[in-house]
mmCIF file of C-alpha atoms in Angstrom:
data_model
loop_
_atom_site.group_PDB
_atom_site.id
_atom_site.type_symbol
_atom_site.label_atom_id
_atom_site.label_comp_id
_atom_site.label_asym_id
_atom_site.label_seq_id
_atom_site.Cartn_x
_atom_site.Cartn_y
_atom_site.Cartn_z
ATOM 1 C CA MET W 8 -12.961 49.043 40.260
ATOM 2 C CA SER W 9 -11.339 50.725 43.185
ATOM 3 C CA GLY W 10 -12.314 54.133 44.514
ATOM 4 C CA ARG W 11 -8.884 54.686 46.056
ATOM 5 C CA PRO W 12 -6.511 57.188 44.455
ATOM 6 C CA GLY W 13 -4.092 55.146 42.373
ATOM 7 C CA GLY W 14 -6.194 52.039 43.015
ATOM 8 C CA THR W 15 -6.847 51.288 39.369
ATOM 9 C CA GLU W 16 -3.160 51.561 38.501
ATOM 10 C CA MET W 17 -2.342 49.191 41.359
ATOM 11 C CA GLU W 18 -5.042 46.754 40.217
ATOM 12 C CA LEU W 19 -3.695 46.853 36.664
ATOM 13 C CA ALA W 20 -0.164 46.203 37.913
ATOM 14 C CA LEU W 21 -1.400 43.245 39.968
ATOM 15 C CA LEU W 22 -3.292 41.888 36.953
ATOM 16 C CA GLU W 23 -0.184 42.159 34.772
ATOM 17 C CA GLU W 24 1.904 40.402 37.414
ATOM 18 C CA ALA W 25 -0.635 37.611 37.879
ATOM 19 C CA MET W 26 -0.876 37.045 34.130
ATOM 20 C CA ARG W 27 2.855 36.211 34.119
ATOM 21 C CA SER W 28 2.350 33.515 36.767
ATOM 22 C CA SER W 29 2.920 29.879 35.847
ATOM 23 C CA ASP W 30 -0.199 28.982 37.878
ATOM 24 C CA PRO W 31 -3.353 28.950 35.719
ATOM 25 C CA VAL W 32 -5.562 29.221 38.818
ATOM 26 C CA ARG W 33 -3.836 32.490 39.721
ATOM 27 C CA ARG W 34 -4.179 33.794 36.152
ATOM 28 C CA ARG W 35 -7.873 32.849 36.052
ATOM 29 C CA GLY W 36 -8.494 34.499 39.421
ATOM 30 C CA ALA W 37 -6.799 37.677 38.260
ATOM 31 C CA ILE W 38 -9.019 37.772 35.180
ATOM 32 C CA ASP W 39 -12.119 37.312 37.332
ATOM 33 C CA ARG W 40 -11.044 40.355 39.396
ATOM 34 C CA ALA W 41 -9.803 42.499 36.490
ATOM 35 C CA PRO W 42 -10.608 46.180 36.948
ATOM 36 C CA ASN W 43 -13.112 47.753 34.591
ATOM 37 C CA HIS W 44 -10.487 49.862 32.887
ATOM 38 C CA PRO W 45 -9.617 50.224 29.189
ATOM 39 C CA ALA W 46 -6.013 49.133 29.812
ATOM 40 C CA ALA W 47 -7.238 45.830 31.260
ATOM 41 C CA GLU W 48 -8.859 44.933 27.925
ATOM 42 C CA ARG W 49 -5.425 44.481 26.330
ATOM 43 C CA LEU W 50 -4.525 41.903 28.983
ATOM 44 C CA LEU W 51 -7.856 40.108 28.610
ATOM 45 C CA LEU W 52 -7.469 39.930 24.842
ATOM 46 C CA ALA W 53 -3.966 38.507 25.305
ATOM 47 C CA ALA W 54 -5.369 35.925 27.741
ATOM 48 C CA LEU W 55 -7.406 34.439 24.886
ATOM 49 C CA GLY W 56 -4.099 32.909 23.771
ATOM 50 C CA ASP W 57 -3.256 31.430 27.182
ATOM 51 C CA PRO W 58 -2.198 27.754 27.146
ATOM 52 C CA ALA W 59 -4.789 26.898 29.833
ATOM 53 C CA GLY W 60 -8.369 26.498 28.644
ATOM 54 C CA GLU W 61 -9.761 27.618 32.012
ATOM 55 C CA VAL W 62 -7.904 30.923 31.626
ATOM 56 C CA ARG W 63 -9.205 31.413 28.083
ATOM 57 C CA ARG W 64 -12.764 30.692 29.281
ATOM 58 C CA ALA W 65 -12.387 33.288 32.046
ATOM 59 C CA ALA W 66 -11.090 35.803 29.497
ATOM 60 C CA VAL W 67 -14.105 35.159 27.248
ATOM 61 C CA ARG W 68 -16.480 35.760 30.178
ATOM 62 C CA ALA W 69 -14.658 38.932 31.259
ATOM 63 C CA LEU W 70 -14.612 40.339 27.735
ATOM 64 C CA ALA W 71 -18.306 39.542 27.284
ATOM 65 C CA ARG W 72 -19.125 41.474 30.478
ATOM 66 C CA ARG W 73 -17.286 44.494 29.085
ATOM 67 C CA GLY W 74 -18.658 44.268 25.560
ATOM 68 C CA GLY W 75 -17.407 46.486 22.776
ATOM 69 C CA VAL W 76 -16.270 45.895 19.230
ATOM 70 C CA ALA W 77 -12.787 44.507 19.965
ATOM 71 C CA ALA W 78 -14.135 42.102 22.576
ATOM 72 C CA SER W 79 -16.963 40.934 20.315
ATOM 73 C CA ARG W 80 -14.634 40.306 17.393
ATOM 74 C CA ALA W 81 -12.156 38.412 19.551
ATOM 75 C CA ILE W 82 -14.903 36.271 21.081
ATOM 76 C CA ALA W 83 -16.285 35.517 17.613
ATOM 77 C CA THR W 84 -12.843 34.341 16.505
ATOM 78 C CA VAL W 85 -12.478 32.154 19.594
ATOM 79 C CA SER W 86 -15.909 30.623 18.976
ATOM 80 C CA GLY W 87 -14.690 29.110 15.732
ATOM 81 C CA HIS W 88 -11.000 28.550 16.273
ATOM 82 C CA ASP W 89 -10.114 27.725 19.888
ATOM 83 C CA PRO W 90 -8.708 24.183 20.242
ATOM 84 C CA SER W 91 -10.914 23.504 23.285
ATOM 85 C CA PRO W 92 -14.596 22.636 22.755
ATOM 86 C CA ALA W 93 -15.359 24.075 26.214
ATOM 87 C CA VAL W 94 -13.803 27.421 25.318
ATOM 88 C CA ARG W 95 -15.613 27.508 21.972
ATOM 89 C CA ALA W 96 -18.908 26.773 23.749
ATOM 90 C CA GLU W 97 -18.217 29.551 26.273
ATOM 91 C CA ALA W 98 -17.552 31.923 23.383
ATOM 92 C CA VAL W 99 -20.809 30.998 21.623
ATOM 93 C CA THR W 100 -22.716 31.590 24.866
ATOM 94 C CA ALA W 101 -20.938 34.925 25.306
ATOM 95 C CA LEU W 102 -21.817 35.992 21.764
ATOM 96 C CA ALA W 103 -25.472 35.151 22.389
ATOM 97 C CA GLN W 104 -25.403 37.271 25.558
ATOM 98 C CA LEU W 105 -23.812 40.170 23.687
ATOM 99 C CA LEU W 106 -26.448 39.962 20.956
ATOM 100 C CA ARG W 107 -29.313 39.880 23.471
ATOM 101 C CA ARG W 108 -27.852 42.861 25.278
ATOM 102 C CA HIS W 109 -27.864 44.908 22.070
ATOM 103 C CA GLN W 110 -31.237 43.851 20.671
ATOM 104 C CA PRO W 111 -33.825 46.614 20.568
ATOM 105 C CA GLU W 112 -36.663 46.088 23.022
ATOM 106 C CA ARG W 113 -40.000 45.120 21.503
#
């Protein structure tokens, strides 16, 4: 996340623009650099429906880093319903990470 005034808004605008690109590499890169901002979550959730599996995998990873109820539910859905085995596997891994993160310490 940027420390510049207006930086987050600029980063969000760049993310939105990149997500409209026809290039999946550009969309994936934008997801990897998404600002840690609540408005970015909407774009990451939408990216779970991207036609490119690599973009959906990046969205799963980004949502898992953020955590939260909406992200966890979306990742759980992807784990059972995405057409790509690689994306489903990424989602299962992400769910395991989320569960470990929220387990009480022993």
